[in-house]
Each structure stands twice: as C-alpha cells, then as structure tokens.
Coordinates of C-alpha atoms in Angstrom, one line a residue:
Chain A
M1 CA 0.0 0.0 0.0
N2 CA 2.7 2.4 0.8
A3 CA 5.6 3.2 -1.5
R4 CA 7.1 6.3 0.1
C5 CA 10.4 4.5 0.7
N6 CA 10.7 4.0 -3.0
R7 CA 11.1 7.6 -3.7
P8 CA 14.7 8.0 -4.8
I9 CA 15.2 11.6 -3.7
A10 CA 14.3 10.7 -0.2
R11 CA 16.9 7.9 -0.1
L12 CA 19.6 10.1 -1.6
C13 CA 19.4 13.1 0.6
S14 CA 19.6 13.4 4.3
L15 CA 17.6 16.1 6.1
P16 CA 20.6 17.8 7.7
V17 CA 22.2 18.3 4.4
W18 CA 19.1 19.9 2.9
F19 CA 18.7 22.2 5.9
A20 CA 22.3 23.3 5.8
A21 CA 22.1 24.0 2.1
L22 CA 18.8 25.9 2.5
F23 CA 20.0 28.1 5.4
L24 CA 23.3 28.9 3.6
A25 CA 21.3 30.0 0.6
M26 CA 19.1 32.4 2.7
A27 CA 19.3 36.1 1.8
P28 CA 18.9 38.8 4.4
P29 CA 15.4 40.3 4.6
A30 CA 14.6 43.8 3.3
V31 CA 15.0 46.4 6.0
P32 CA 13.2 49.8 5.8
A33 CA 15.4 52.8 5.2
A34 CA 14.8 55.3 7.9
G35 CA 14.5 58.9 7.0
V36 CA 13.9 58.3 3.4
G37 CA 12.1 61.0 1.5
L38 CA 9.8 60.9 -1.6
S39 CA 12.4 62.6 -3.7
Q40 CA 14.8 59.8 -3.1
L41 CA 12.4 57.2 -4.5
P42 CA 12.2 56.0 -8.1
Q43 CA 10.2 58.6 -10.0
R44 CA 9.1 56.9 -13.2
W45 CA 5.5 55.6 -12.7
L46 CA 2.4 55.3 -14.7
G47 CA -1.0 56.2 -13.3
D48 CA -4.1 54.1 -14.1
D49 CA -4.9 56.6 -16.8
G50 CA -1.7 55.7 -18.5
R51 CA 0.0 59.1 -17.8
A52 CA 3.4 59.4 -16.3
I53 CA 3.6 60.6 -12.7
A54 CA 6.5 61.2 -10.3
F55 CA 6.5 61.3 -6.6
N56 CA 8.1 64.7 -6.8
S57 CA 5.0 66.1 -8.4
L58 CA 3.1 65.4 -5.1
A59 CA 5.3 67.8 -3.2
G60 CA 3.4 70.2 -0.9
R61 CA 0.8 67.7 0.2
R62 CA 0.8 64.9 2.7
V63 CA 1.1 61.5 0.9
V64 CA -0.1 58.2 2.2
L65 CA 1.7 55.4 0.3
T66 CA 1.1 51.7 0.2
M67 CA 1.8 48.8 -2.1
A68 CA -0.9 46.5 -3.3
F69 CA -1.9 43.6 -5.6
A70 CA -5.1 44.1 -7.5
G71 CA -5.8 40.3 -7.4
C72 CA -5.4 40.2 -3.6
H73 CA -8.7 39.3 -1.8
V74 CA -7.4 39.0 1.7
I75 CA -4.9 41.7 2.8
C76 CA -5.3 44.5 0.3
P77 CA -9.0 45.0 0.7
L78 CA -8.4 45.5 4.4
T79 CA -5.5 47.9 3.7
I80 CA -7.7 49.9 1.2
R81 CA -10.5 50.0 3.8
R82 CA -8.1 51.5 6.3
L83 CA -6.9 54.0 3.8
Q84 CA -10.5 55.0 3.2
Q85 CA -10.9 55.6 6.9
M86 CA -7.8 57.8 6.8
Q87 CA -9.3 59.7 3.9
R88 CA -12.5 60.3 5.9
R89 CA -10.4 61.6 8.8
F90 CA -8.5 64.0 6.5
D91 CA -11.8 65.2 5.1
A92 CA -13.2 65.8 8.5
R93 CA -10.2 67.9 9.3
G94 CA -10.3 69.7 6.1
E95 CA -6.8 68.5 5.2
R96 CA -5.7 67.5 1.8
A97 CA -3.7 64.4 1.2
D98 CA -2.8 62.2 -1.7
F99 CA -3.2 58.4 -1.5
V100 CA -0.7 56.5 -3.6
I101 CA -1.1 52.7 -4.2
V102 CA 1.8 51.2 -6.1
G103 CA 1.3 47.8 -7.7
Y104 CA 3.5 44.9 -6.5
D105 CA 3.2 43.0 -9.8
P106 CA 3.7 45.3 -12.8
E107 CA 4.4 42.4 -15.1
N108 CA 0.8 41.1 -14.6
E109 CA -1.0 44.3 -13.5
G110 CA -0.5 47.4 -15.5
P111 CA -2.5 50.7 -15.8
A112 CA -5.5 48.9 -17.4
D113 CA -5.8 46.5 -14.5
W114 CA -5.6 49.3 -12.0
R115 CA -8.2 51.3 -14.1
A116 CA -10.5 48.3 -13.8
F117 CA -9.7 48.0 -10.1
R118 CA -10.6 51.7 -9.6
A119 CA -13.8 51.2 -11.5
N120 CA -14.7 48.0 -9.7
H121 CA -14.2 49.5 -6.3
H122 CA -15.7 52.9 -7.2
F123 CA -12.6 55.0 -6.4
D124 CA -13.5 58.2 -8.2
R125 CA -11.4 60.7 -6.3
S126 CA -8.5 62.3 -8.2
N127 CA -6.2 62.3 -5.1
W128 CA -6.1 58.5 -5.2
H129 CA -3.3 57.3 -7.5
F130 CA -2.9 53.7 -8.6
L131 CA 0.6 53.4 -10.0
S132 CA 2.6 50.8 -11.8
G133 CA 6.2 50.9 -12.9
S134 CA 9.0 48.8 -14.2
R135 CA 9.9 45.6 -12.3
D136 CA 13.2 47.2 -11.3
D137 CA 11.7 50.4 -10.0
T138 CA 9.0 48.5 -8.1
E139 CA 11.5 46.3 -6.4
R140 CA 13.8 49.3 -5.7
L141 CA 10.8 51.2 -4.1
A142 CA 9.8 48.2 -2.0
H143 CA 13.4 47.7 -0.8
Q144 CA 13.8 51.4 0.0
L145 CA 10.6 51.6 1.9
G146 CA 10.7 48.2 3.5
F147 CA 7.7 46.6 1.8
E148 CA 8.6 42.9 1.9
F149 CA 7.0 40.9 -0.8
W150 CA 7.5 37.8 -2.9
K151 CA 5.7 36.1 -5.7
Y152 CA 4.3 32.6 -5.5
D153 CA 3.3 31.9 -9.0
E154 CA 0.3 34.2 -9.6
H155 CA 0.1 35.1 -6.0
V156 CA 1.9 38.0 -4.3
M157 CA 2.8 37.4 -0.7
H158 CA 2.9 40.7 1.2
G159 CA 2.0 42.3 4.5
M160 CA -0.3 45.2 5.5
R161 CA 1.6 48.4 5.6
A162 CA 1.4 52.1 4.7
L163 CA 3.7 55.1 5.1
V164 CA 2.7 58.7 5.6
F165 CA 4.9 61.4 4.2
D166 CA 4.6 65.0 5.3
A167 CA 4.2 68.0 3.0
R168 CA 8.0 68.2 2.6
G169 CA 8.1 64.6 1.4
Q170 CA 9.7 63.3 4.5
L171 CA 8.6 60.0 6.1
Q172 CA 6.5 60.8 9.0
L173 CA 4.7 57.7 10.1
E174 CA 4.7 53.9 9.5
L175 CA 1.5 52.0 9.8
D176 CA 1.2 48.2 9.8
S177 CA -1.0 45.3 10.9
D178 CA 0.0 46.0 14.5
T179 CA -1.4 49.6 14.3
K180 CA -5.0 49.1 15.5
N181 CA -6.5 52.3 14.1
W182 CA -4.7 53.9 11.2
A183 CA -7.1 56.8 11.0
S184 CA -6.5 57.8 14.6
A185 CA -2.7 57.5 14.1
I186 CA -2.5 60.4 11.7
Chain B
M1 CA 49.9 77.5 13.0
I2 CA 49.2 77.4 9.3
K3 CA 51.0 74.1 8.9
Q4 CA 49.0 72.6 11.8
A5 CA 45.7 73.8 10.2
G6 CA 46.7 72.4 6.8
N7 CA 47.6 69.1 8.4
T8 CA 44.3 69.0 10.2
A9 CA 42.4 69.6 7.0
R10 CA 44.4 66.9 5.1
G11 CA 44.0 64.5 8.0
L12 CA 40.3 65.1 8.1
A13 CA 39.9 64.6 4.3
L14 CA 42.0 61.5 4.5
A15 CA 39.8 60.1 7.3
V16 CA 36.7 60.8 5.3
A17 CA 38.2 59.2 2.2
A18 CA 39.3 56.2 4.3
F19 CA 35.9 55.9 5.9
S20 CA 34.2 56.1 2.4
A21 CA 36.5 53.3 1.2
I22 CA 35.6 50.9 4.0
A23 CA 31.9 51.9 4.2
P24 CA 30.7 49.6 1.4
I25 CA 32.3 46.6 3.2
A26 CA 30.9 47.6 6.6
S27 CA 27.5 48.3 5.2
R28 CA 27.1 44.7 3.9
G29 CA 27.1 43.6 7.5
A30 CA 24.9 46.3 8.7
G31 CA 21.2 46.1 9.0
S32 CA 20.3 49.1 6.8
E33 CA 22.4 50.6 4.0
G34 CA 20.1 53.5 3.9
E35 CA 21.0 54.5 7.4
Q36 CA 24.7 54.0 6.6
I37 CA 24.5 56.3 3.7
A38 CA 22.5 58.9 5.6
E39 CA 25.1 58.8 8.3
L40 CA 27.9 59.0 5.8
K41 CA 26.3 62.0 4.1
Q42 CA 25.9 63.7 7.4
K43 CA 29.6 63.1 8.2
L44 CA 30.6 64.3 4.8
D45 CA 28.5 67.5 5.2
Q46 CA 30.2 68.1 8.6
S47 CA 33.6 67.4 7.1
L48 CA 32.9 69.8 4.3
K49 CA 31.9 72.5 6.7
M50 CA 34.9 71.9 8.8
I51 CA 37.3 72.0 5.8
E52 CA 35.7 75.1 4.5
A53 CA 36.1 76.7 7.9
L54 CA 39.7 75.6 8.1
T55 CA 40.4 76.7 4.5
A56 CA 39.0 80.1 5.3
R57 CA 41.2 80.2 8.4
V58 CA 44.2 79.3 6.4
R59 CA 43.5 82.0 3.9
Q60 CA 43.0 84.5 6.7
L61 CA 46.4 83.5 8.2
E62 CA 48.1 83.6 4.8
A63 CA 46.8 87.1 4.3
A64 CA 48.1 88.1 7.7
Q65 CA 51.5 86.4 7.2
P66 CA 52.3 86.4 3.5
A67 CA 55.9 85.5 4.0
S68 CA 55.5 82.4 6.1
T69 CA 55.5 78.8 4.6
P70 CA 53.1 79.4 1.7
T71 CA 53.6 76.1 -0.1
A72 CA 51.8 73.8 2.4
A73 CA 48.6 75.8 2.5
A74 CA 48.7 76.5 -1.3
T75 CA 48.8 72.8 -2.1
A76 CA 46.5 71.7 0.7
V77 CA 43.4 73.4 -0.7
P78 CA 43.4 71.9 -4.2
A79 CA 44.4 68.5 -2.8
D80 CA 41.6 68.5 -0.3
A81 CA 39.1 69.6 -2.9
Q82 CA 40.2 66.7 -5.0
R83 CA 39.8 64.3 -2.2
I84 CA 36.4 65.7 -1.3
E85 CA 35.3 65.3 -4.9
T86 CA 36.5 61.7 -4.7
V87 CA 34.4 61.2 -1.5
E88 CA 31.4 62.7 -3.2
N89 CA 31.7 60.4 -6.1
R90 CA 32.0 57.5 -3.8
V91 CA 28.9 58.4 -2.0
A92 CA 27.0 58.8 -5.3
Q93 CA 28.2 55.3 -6.3
M94 CA 27.1 53.9 -3.0
E95 CA 23.7 55.5 -3.4
A96 CA 23.3 54.0 -6.9
S97 CA 24.5 50.6 -5.6
N98 CA 22.1 50.7 -2.7
A99 CA 19.2 51.7 -4.9
A100 CA 20.0 48.9 -7.3
R101 CA 20.3 46.3 -4.6
G102 CA 16.5 45.7 -4.6
G103 CA 17.0 44.0 -8.0
D104 CA 20.3 42.3 -7.1
S105 CA 20.5 39.2 -9.2
S106 CA 23.0 37.6 -6.9
S107 CA 20.6 37.3 -3.9
L108 CA 18.4 34.3 -3.5
P109 CA 15.3 35.2 -1.6
M110 CA 13.8 32.2 0.0
H111 CA 10.3 31.9 1.3
G112 CA 7.9 29.2 2.0
F113 CA 5.1 27.7 4.1
A114 CA 4.6 25.4 7.0
D115 CA 1.7 23.8 8.9
V116 CA 1.0 21.6 11.8
G117 CA -2.3 20.3 13.2
V118 CA -4.4 17.9 15.2
A119 CA -7.2 15.6 14.0
N120 CA -9.2 12.6 15.0
H121 CA -8.3 11.3 11.5
N122 CA -5.1 12.4 9.9
P123 CA -5.9 14.5 6.8
W124 CA -4.0 12.0 4.5
N125 CA -4.2 8.8 6.4
P126 CA -7.5 8.3 8.3
D127 CA -6.0 5.3 10.2
L128 CA -3.9 7.7 12.2
K129 CA -5.1 10.2 14.8
G130 CA -3.6 12.9 17.0
Y131 CA -1.2 15.7 16.4
Y132 CA 0.6 15.8 13.0
V133 CA 3.3 17.7 11.3
G134 CA 2.3 18.9 7.9
D135 CA 4.6 20.4 5.2
L136 CA 7.6 22.6 5.5
D137 CA 7.8 24.0 2.0
F138 CA 10.6 26.1 0.7
Y139 CA 10.1 28.2 -2.4
L140 CA 13.1 29.6 -4.2
T141 CA 12.9 32.0 -7.2
P142 CA 16.3 33.1 -8.2
R143 CA 16.2 36.1 -10.4
L144 CA 18.1 35.4 -13.6
G145 CA 17.3 38.2 -16.0
T146 CA 14.6 39.7 -18.1
H147 CA 13.5 36.6 -19.9
T148 CA 14.8 33.6 -18.0
K149 CA 12.9 32.5 -15.0
A150 CA 13.3 29.7 -12.5
L151 CA 11.5 28.4 -9.6
F152 CA 12.1 25.5 -7.2
E153 CA 9.9 24.2 -4.5
L154 CA 11.5 21.9 -1.9
N155 CA 9.1 20.2 0.4
F156 CA 9.8 18.4 3.7
E157 CA 6.6 16.5 4.2
T158 CA 5.2 13.9 6.5
D159 CA 4.1 10.9 4.4
T160 CA 1.0 8.9 5.1
D161 CA 3.0 6.4 7.1
G162 CA 4.4 9.1 9.3
S163 CA 7.9 9.2 7.9
I164 CA 9.5 12.5 6.8
G165 CA 10.2 12.7 3.1
V166 CA 11.9 15.3 0.9
D167 CA 10.5 16.1 -2.5
L168 CA 11.6 18.6 -5.1
E169 CA 8.0 19.3 -5.9
R170 CA 8.7 21.8 -8.6
A171 CA 11.9 22.5 -10.6
Q172 CA 11.2 24.7 -13.5
I173 CA 13.4 26.9 -15.7
G174 CA 11.6 28.9 -18.3
Y175 CA 11.9 31.6 -20.9
S176 CA 9.4 34.3 -21.0
F177 CA 8.7 35.9 -24.3
S178 CA 6.1 38.2 -22.7
D179 CA 3.1 38.0 -20.5
A180 CA 1.5 36.2 -23.5
A181 CA 3.9 33.3 -23.6
T182 CA 6.3 31.5 -21.3
V183 CA 7.9 28.2 -21.9
W184 CA 8.9 26.1 -18.9
L185 CA 11.0 23.0 -18.8
G186 CA 11.3 20.7 -15.8
R187 CA 8.9 19.5 -13.2
F188 CA 5.7 21.5 -12.8
H189 CA 2.1 21.2 -11.6
T190 CA 0.1 19.7 -14.4
P191 CA -2.2 22.5 -15.7
F192 CA -5.6 20.9 -15.3
G193 CA -8.6 22.3 -13.5
Y194 CA -8.0 25.3 -11.3
M195 CA -6.8 24.2 -7.9
N196 CA -3.8 22.3 -9.2
T197 CA -2.1 25.3 -10.5
A198 CA -3.7 28.1 -8.4
L199 CA -3.3 26.5 -4.9
H200 CA 0.0 24.7 -4.4
H201 CA 1.8 23.0 -1.6
G202 CA 1.6 25.7 1.1
S203 CA -1.6 25.1 3.1
W204 CA -1.6 28.8 4.2
I205 CA -2.5 29.8 0.6
A206 CA -5.8 27.9 0.5
N207 CA -8.9 28.8 2.5
A208 CA -9.8 25.2 3.0
L209 CA -7.7 23.0 5.3
R210 CA -6.9 20.4 2.7
R211 CA -7.4 19.6 -1.0
P212 CA -10.2 17.3 -2.2
A213 CA -8.9 13.8 -1.7
F214 CA -8.9 12.9 -5.4
L215 CA -6.7 16.0 -6.1
N216 CA -4.2 15.2 -3.4
F217 CA -0.6 15.1 -4.3
E218 CA 0.7 11.7 -5.6
D219 CA 2.4 10.8 -2.3
H220 CA -0.7 11.7 -0.4
D221 CA -2.7 9.2 -2.3
G222 CA -4.1 11.5 -5.1
I223 CA -5.4 9.7 -8.1
L224 CA -4.3 12.2 -10.8
P225 CA -0.8 12.9 -12.2
V226 CA -0.7 16.4 -10.5
H227 CA 3.0 16.8 -11.4
T228 CA 4.5 16.4 -14.9
V229 CA 8.1 16.4 -16.0
G230 CA 8.3 17.9 -19.4
A231 CA 7.6 21.2 -21.3
W232 CA 4.8 23.7 -20.7
L233 CA 3.8 26.7 -22.7
T234 CA 1.6 29.1 -20.8
G235 CA 0.3 32.6 -21.2
A236 CA -2.5 35.1 -21.2
A237 CA -4.0 37.3 -23.9
H238 CA -5.4 40.4 -22.3
G239 CA -8.6 41.9 -23.8
E240 CA -11.1 44.5 -22.9
G241 CA -12.7 43.4 -19.7
G242 CA -10.9 40.1 -19.3
K243 CA -8.1 37.7 -20.4
L244 CA -7.8 34.5 -22.2
L245 CA -5.6 31.9 -20.4
Y246 CA -4.0 29.0 -22.2
D247 CA -1.7 26.1 -21.4
V248 CA -0.2 23.4 -23.6
Y249 CA 2.1 20.8 -22.2
M250 CA 3.8 17.5 -22.8
G251 CA 6.0 15.3 -20.6
N252 CA 6.9 11.8 -19.4
G253 CA 4.1 9.4 -19.2
Q254 CA 3.7 8.4 -15.5
R255 CA 3.9 5.0 -13.8
I256 CA 2.2 3.6 -10.8
S257 CA 4.8 2.2 -8.4
G258 CA 3.7 0.7 -5.0
G259 CA 0.3 2.2 -5.4
V260 CA 1.6 5.8 -6.0
I261 CA 1.8 7.7 -9.3
D262 CA 5.4 8.4 -10.2
M263 CA 5.9 11.3 -12.5
R264 CA 9.2 9.8 -13.8
N265 CA 11.6 12.6 -13.0
A266 CA 14.4 11.0 -15.1
G267 CA 12.2 9.8 -18.0
N268 CA 10.3 6.6 -18.7
D269 CA 11.2 3.3 -20.3
H270 CA 8.4 3.2 -22.9
G271 CA 8.9 6.7 -24.3
Q272 CA 5.2 7.5 -24.1
L273 CA 4.1 11.0 -23.3
I274 CA 1.5 12.8 -21.3
A275 CA 0.1 15.6 -23.4
G276 CA -2.7 18.1 -22.7
G277 CA -4.0 21.6 -22.6
R278 CA -6.2 24.0 -20.8
L279 CA -8.2 27.0 -22.0
G280 CA -9.9 29.5 -19.8
Y281 CA -11.3 33.0 -19.7
Q282 CA -11.2 35.3 -16.7
W283 CA -13.3 38.4 -16.4
T284 CA -11.4 41.3 -14.7
E285 CA -14.0 44.1 -14.7
G286 CA -17.7 44.8 -14.7
A287 CA -20.4 42.7 -13.2
A288 CA -18.6 39.4 -13.9
E289 CA -15.3 40.5 -12.3
G290 CA -13.7 37.6 -10.6
L291 CA -15.4 34.9 -12.7
Q292 CA -13.4 32.4 -14.5
F293 CA -14.3 29.3 -16.6
G294 CA -12.1 26.8 -18.3
L295 CA -11.9 23.5 -20.1
H296 CA -9.0 21.0 -19.9
G297 CA -8.0 17.7 -21.2
F298 CA -5.0 15.3 -21.2
S299 CA -3.9 11.9 -22.3
S300 CA -1.1 9.7 -20.9
K301 CA 0.0 6.2 -21.2
I302 CA 0.5 5.0 -17.6
G303 CA 2.0 1.6 -16.6
D304 CA 2.4 0.0 -13.2
D305 CA 4.7 -2.3 -11.3
Q306 CA 2.6 -5.5 -11.6
V307 CA 3.7 -8.7 -13.4
P308 CA 2.6 -8.7 -16.1
E309 CA 2.5 -4.9 -16.3
H310 CA -0.8 -3.1 -17.0
N311 CA -0.7 -0.2 -19.3
T312 CA -3.6 2.2 -19.4
Q313 CA -4.2 5.0 -21.8
L314 CA -5.5 7.7 -19.4
R315 CA -7.9 10.0 -21.2
V316 CA -9.3 12.8 -19.2
V317 CA -11.4 15.9 -20.1
G318 CA -13.1 18.3 -17.7
G319 CA -13.9 21.8 -16.8
Y320 CA -13.8 24.3 -14.0
G321 CA -15.4 27.4 -12.8
V322 CA -14.2 30.0 -10.2
Y323 CA -15.8 33.0 -8.7
D324 CA -13.1 34.8 -6.7
T325 CA -13.8 38.3 -5.3
D326 CA -13.1 40.2 -2.1
R327 CA -16.2 38.6 -0.7
W328 CA -16.6 35.1 -2.3
E329 CA -14.5 32.2 -3.3
H330 CA -16.4 29.5 -5.1
I331 CA -14.7 26.8 -7.0
F332 CA -16.0 23.7 -8.9
E333 CA -14.1 21.2 -11.0
I334 CA -15.2 18.1 -12.9
Y335 CA -13.0 15.3 -14.4
L336 CA -14.4 12.7 -16.8
F337 CA -12.2 9.6 -17.3
D338 CA -12.4 7.4 -20.4
N339 CA -9.5 5.1 -19.8
K340 CA -8.5 2.3 -22.2
D341 CA -6.6 -0.8 -21.2
V342 CA -3.9 -1.1 -23.8
S343 CA -2.1 -4.1 -22.4
G344 CA -4.9 -6.5 -22.4
N345 CA -8.5 -6.8 -23.3
G346 CA -9.9 -4.8 -20.4
G347 CA -11.7 -2.4 -22.7
T348 CA -12.5 1.1 -21.7
H349 CA -13.8 2.4 -18.4
K350 CA -15.6 5.6 -17.6
S351 CA -15.2 7.3 -14.3
T352 CA -15.9 10.7 -12.8
A353 CA -14.6 12.9 -10.1
G354 CA -15.4 16.4 -9.0
F355 CA -16.0 18.9 -6.2
A356 CA -17.7 22.1 -5.4
Q357 CA -16.6 24.5 -2.8
F358 CA -18.2 27.7 -1.5
A359 CA -16.5 30.2 0.7
Y360 CA -17.4 33.6 2.1
R361 CA -14.8 36.1 3.1
A362 CA -16.4 37.5 6.2
P363 CA -14.6 40.1 8.5
F364 CA -14.1 37.5 11.2
G365 CA -12.9 34.6 9.0
V366 CA -13.6 32.5 5.9
P367 CA -16.3 29.9 6.4
Y368 CA -16.5 27.3 3.6
L369 CA -18.5 24.3 2.5
R370 CA -17.3 21.6 0.2
Y371 CA -18.7 18.5 -1.4
E372 CA -16.5 16.1 -3.3
R373 CA -17.2 12.9 -5.1
A374 CA -15.3 10.3 -7.1
S375 CA -17.0 7.4 -8.9
L376 CA -14.1 5.2 -10.1
Q377 CA -14.4 2.0 -12.0
Q378 CA -12.6 -0.7 -10.1
A379 CA -12.1 -2.8 -13.2
D380 CA -9.9 0.0 -14.5
Q381 CA -6.4 -1.0 -13.6
Y382 CA -5.4 2.7 -13.4
F383 CA -7.5 3.0 -10.3
A384 CA -7.3 -0.5 -9.0
Q385 CA -3.5 -0.3 -8.7
Q386 CA -3.5 2.9 -6.8
A387 CA -3.3 3.1 -3.0
F388 CA -6.5 5.1 -2.8
G389 CA -8.3 4.4 -6.1
A390 CA -11.7 3.7 -4.5
S391 CA -14.8 5.6 -5.0
Y392 CA -15.9 8.0 -2.2
W393 CA -17.7 11.1 -1.3
R394 CA -17.0 13.7 1.4
A395 CA -19.0 16.6 2.7
A396 CA -17.0 19.2 4.7
I397 CA -17.6 22.4 6.6
G398 CA -14.8 24.6 7.8
I399 CA -13.5 28.0 8.7
R400 CA -10.3 29.9 8.3
F401 CA -9.2 32.6 10.8
D402 CA -6.3 34.8 9.8
I403 CA -4.4 35.4 13.0
D404 CA -2.2 38.0 11.2
P405 CA -1.0 38.5 7.6
K406 CA 1.3 35.5 7.9
S407 CA -0.6 32.9 9.8
A408 CA -4.0 31.3 9.8
L409 CA -5.9 28.8 11.9
K410 CA -8.3 26.5 10.1
L411 CA -10.9 24.1 11.5
E412 CA -12.8 21.5 9.5
L413 CA -15.5 18.9 10.2
A414 CA -16.1 16.3 7.5
N415 CA -18.0 13.1 6.8
T416 CA -16.4 10.7 4.4
H417 CA -17.8 7.6 2.8
V418 CA -15.5 5.2 1.0
T419 CA -18.0 3.3 -1.2
D420 CA -15.7 0.8 -2.9
Q421 CA -14.1 -2.3 -1.4
T422 CA -10.6 -2.6 -2.9
P423 CA -7.4 -4.6 -1.9
N424 CA -6.1 -1.3 -0.5
Q425 CA -9.2 0.2 0.9
I426 CA -12.1 -1.1 2.9
Q427 CA -15.6 0.2 2.5
R428 CA -16.3 2.5 5.4
E429 CA -17.6 5.8 6.7
Y430 CA -15.9 8.1 9.2
D431 CA -16.2 11.6 10.6
D432 CA -13.3 14.0 10.7
A433 CA -12.5 16.8 13.1
L434 CA -9.4 18.7 12.1
A435 CA -7.5 21.8 13.2
Q436 CA -4.5 23.2 11.4
Y437 CA -2.1 26.1 12.1
A438 CA -0.6 27.3 8.8
I439 CA 2.0 30.0 8.2
R440 CA 4.0 31.6 5.4
F441 CA 7.4 33.1 5.8

C-alpha cells in the first residue's frame, strides 16, 4: 500500500544536508530605510490613466503610500479600507492628502488592470493614484521603503503596511497590521 | 599654526576618504544601508563645513603672514578639494549601488510555508489520529534576467506512514517571451482544473484546510498525475474586460509504483508522453469581475509495477469554474475519465470525479462548504493499482481565521464515505474533526 520509501530523492538526501544548504542560501530580509524622502524614491510611474507621474509632483501635500496587488482578496481589501478611513479623517479635518497605491506586480497588473480596479471599487477621487512601474523600480521602491513581498506563481505574498509622508516629502509615520487604528494615528 | 591647520584639513579629508573606502564593506554587514548612507552623508557634510572653515582660516592667516611657509597651504586646498570630490563620487556610487540592490540578481530570496495540526483522523491517512506535522515547503525563485525565470519548491513532508520525506515538488526553468507566452522546462504542476495550479503545496495559501482527496498530491494518495516532468507553454492574452488563459504541455508518461503515481523525473522506459492543454477565460472588470471558466484535457500512457505490467491510456477531459472576489471564493471542478486498457482486453472504463466549494470572506474569517465525489471503475487498472483508487464522497464544513497576515488557523468537520471495497481500501464511513495552524514566511 505504501511506497514512500521507494522515492529515490528521499533515499539520496539526508535532512541535515538539505537544511544546511537551505540556510546557507538564505538572503537577508529587506529592511526599511529610515529617514527616506519621496524625492529619493524612483520617479518613473504610470497612473491608471496611463499618464506618467513622479512622486516629486506630489510635493506640498501629505502623501499616504502603500503597495498592493489588485488580485489580492485578503490583505489588500483590508488595507484599502483603512486608507479610506484615513481619507475620511483627513476630510473631517479639512486636510488635503494624496493616496498612492503602487502595484507589486507590474508584469501582470498594468495601468489597465488598475483602471479596472478603480472602477470595480468605485474610487473616483482624483487624489487616489494607482501606480505601476517597471519591475526594477517596483523592487527598488519596495526595498527602500521596507515593503517585503514575494511572488508565489500568480500570488503575491505581502503584508499590511502604509507610510505617511509630510508635505516636505519626508517620512512621518509607518502603519502596519499591529497599528490598530490607522485613522487615529494620523 | 598654518601648517597645523593644513595638516588637520588633510587628515580630516583622508579620514573621510578612508571611511568612504571601507563603508561599502561595513554596510554589507549592517542592518540598513540607507542608514549607513544617511550617516555618511551627514559626516561628509560636517567634514565639508569643517574643511571650509579651516580653509578660510588658512587664507586668513596667509593674508596676515604672507611670508611664512606658503607652499603647504597653497597645495593643501586643491588636494583637499580633489579628495572631497572623490568622496562625493564614492557616496554617489554607494547610493546608486544601494538603490539597485533591490534587484540584485545575486541574492536568492527564499520563502515558504509550513503547517501543523491535530485531528481525530489524519488528513491524509484516516487510520492515524492525534497531532501531526504537515509540510515545510521552501520556495526559491532566483532572479536570472529579463527573460529567463526559474522556480524551485522543496518540500519536507510527512508521508501517510508518518515518515518525513523530501521532494523537489517543482523544478522549472523557463523563458518568458512576454506575458503572453512563457515556456517552462522541468517538473511543474500539471495544468488541469483550477486548484492544481492556483493552490500549491503551502496550506496557508488555500482557504480550505486540505485539498479534495482525489486531487491530493501523488504521495498523499491522489489519483491524478498532478506533477508532470516535461515542457509547458503558458500565457494570457489580455482583452477588454478580461483575459484568455491558455496552457499546452507534454511530458513523461507516468507510472504507478507501489500504489503511487510516479511522474518519472528521469524519463520513462516506454517513451510514451502525457500531453494536454487547458483554455480558460477570466473576467477582470464589470459585473462578472472575478469569474473564470475553463476546459481542460490530457492523455497519458501509464504503466504499473505489476507482473505482467498493466498499461492504461488515461484520457481525461473536464472543466472548472471559479468566482473569486473580495467577498466570495467559489470553485468547482469536474473530471471525466475514459481510460483504455492497452495491455490486455480490459476495454475502456468511464469514471468521474469532481468537487464544489463555496467560501465567504467575512470580516471574522472565511467559512466554507465543500462537497466532493469520485466514482471510479474498479475494473480500471489505473484506479485498481493505486493506494487510494476507491470511489468515495465527502462533505465538509470549515472555517479559516487569519491570525495575522502571515498565519492562519483552520478548522474543519467532514464526513467521508468510501464506497468501494478494494485490496487497499475497505468500504467504510468516518467523521473527521481537524485543526491546522498554517504560516507563510
């Protein structure tokens, strides 16, 4: 009934050898760069309307930045919901802020996909920007800002995180899944 | 006094230059290169200010004492300026290097999944009960370049007999022409249905606690060749409002050894192939957003380890449907078998297998319902020679709680009826209660 012992790979390899090889191969995790400003980030992005946009063009306003995956049905909807709560808080205060959502997976989700995402979720405000860029710029941005992610086939593994930059473009606040109420944190 | 000031300026500049030279080495061991660079820039700014002050002081003293030792001060300023320029260039290089590190092709990011659990019937072997270790699945995707891709999935798993085994579940190297076409070579998940390519080895990724039994991996008594060693062309054609998904593949025809399907990692002895394809359409916007339908089919000549050997021409067609949104996850799949005994006069045998699963993404968790059924002809040697080739049905209800973005707790209650009596299986009914803690890392 059972033929597990017949599998040649299991006979040839011992567990300690595999573990040693795996841990030797491990790369250090991404670490957020403290004190980073918007002007130090990659600037070549496309909005969901297909037009080029740079972070520098958002200078003078507060910016809430997160990274997301349009096909995510678990974490991203929750992140977006929290951003909407922040938007309501800004509105109540009469403050203006830009919300920037940068796609994790530009190879599979371009401006058209984010345009569909905007339409499907009824995001009609012009201060919400859904950006996609090159794979290099996306990885560079994620690395600079400490957004850890990895792709598992068509899935994108990522956490819940957003950063708030002040009107001078300097990092002001980091929000993550441990922050209970993002809206009250701003 | 002037000489002392000049020496101080030169020493300072040399110290900055020396620091800049060792900084890249030190920064590799540090936690944040961004912090290192910020600190270095701050020091450089301070040094520049100090050098400027010293230079001004030197000029002031030179003006006051024009006859005294002019050469040292005269040469110190241009030399310092040159060194400062060198330091600035070095900082710029470090910044560029740091920025590019996110796409460093030399790093090998490794991630994966793991799970443990407890059950009154083990998820893969109902004869065992109690606590169990699930999978420890490592996923490696070295970045090789714009077009060449690779992925490897190494799984430490507890087999149905309780022993720990190691499997290279996937080993694929591929060339991507564009999003529309990628060719993979190696061992991959056979592209049939939806679940086999969308939900892989990591339990965390699926809402349900386990796969349908007939879709289990080969070494967990699955009845389908869920892995293929061969070539796979896959891609998507984006259109207005949706995309067309396609897969075409061929590989080594599998073999049943000791009741388990062997995907023949090193080739087979009869040279026969598995060949198949899948075609689907996914709506990405509008009222049907999240809906996906597809058809699939494959054929493979599969032998076994009996004497004399049985050879079966496995012929499978089927379809799947998915509705996956922020609120719902519904999946159904159907497989129709029309297997032909090609080593004897066993004729052809028709069998069916399928499941339907309904899940709701509620704020507190993801409750789900699943019904699965397999009606497998026992005269078909393809099923008769497998460890779990018996007909069955199972009804299950479960729930998934996400503890945090990287861990989930799943609970499931199920009722299973094995409806065929086979040499490897007895006809029986049992109730399952299972709990699983699954993570990704």
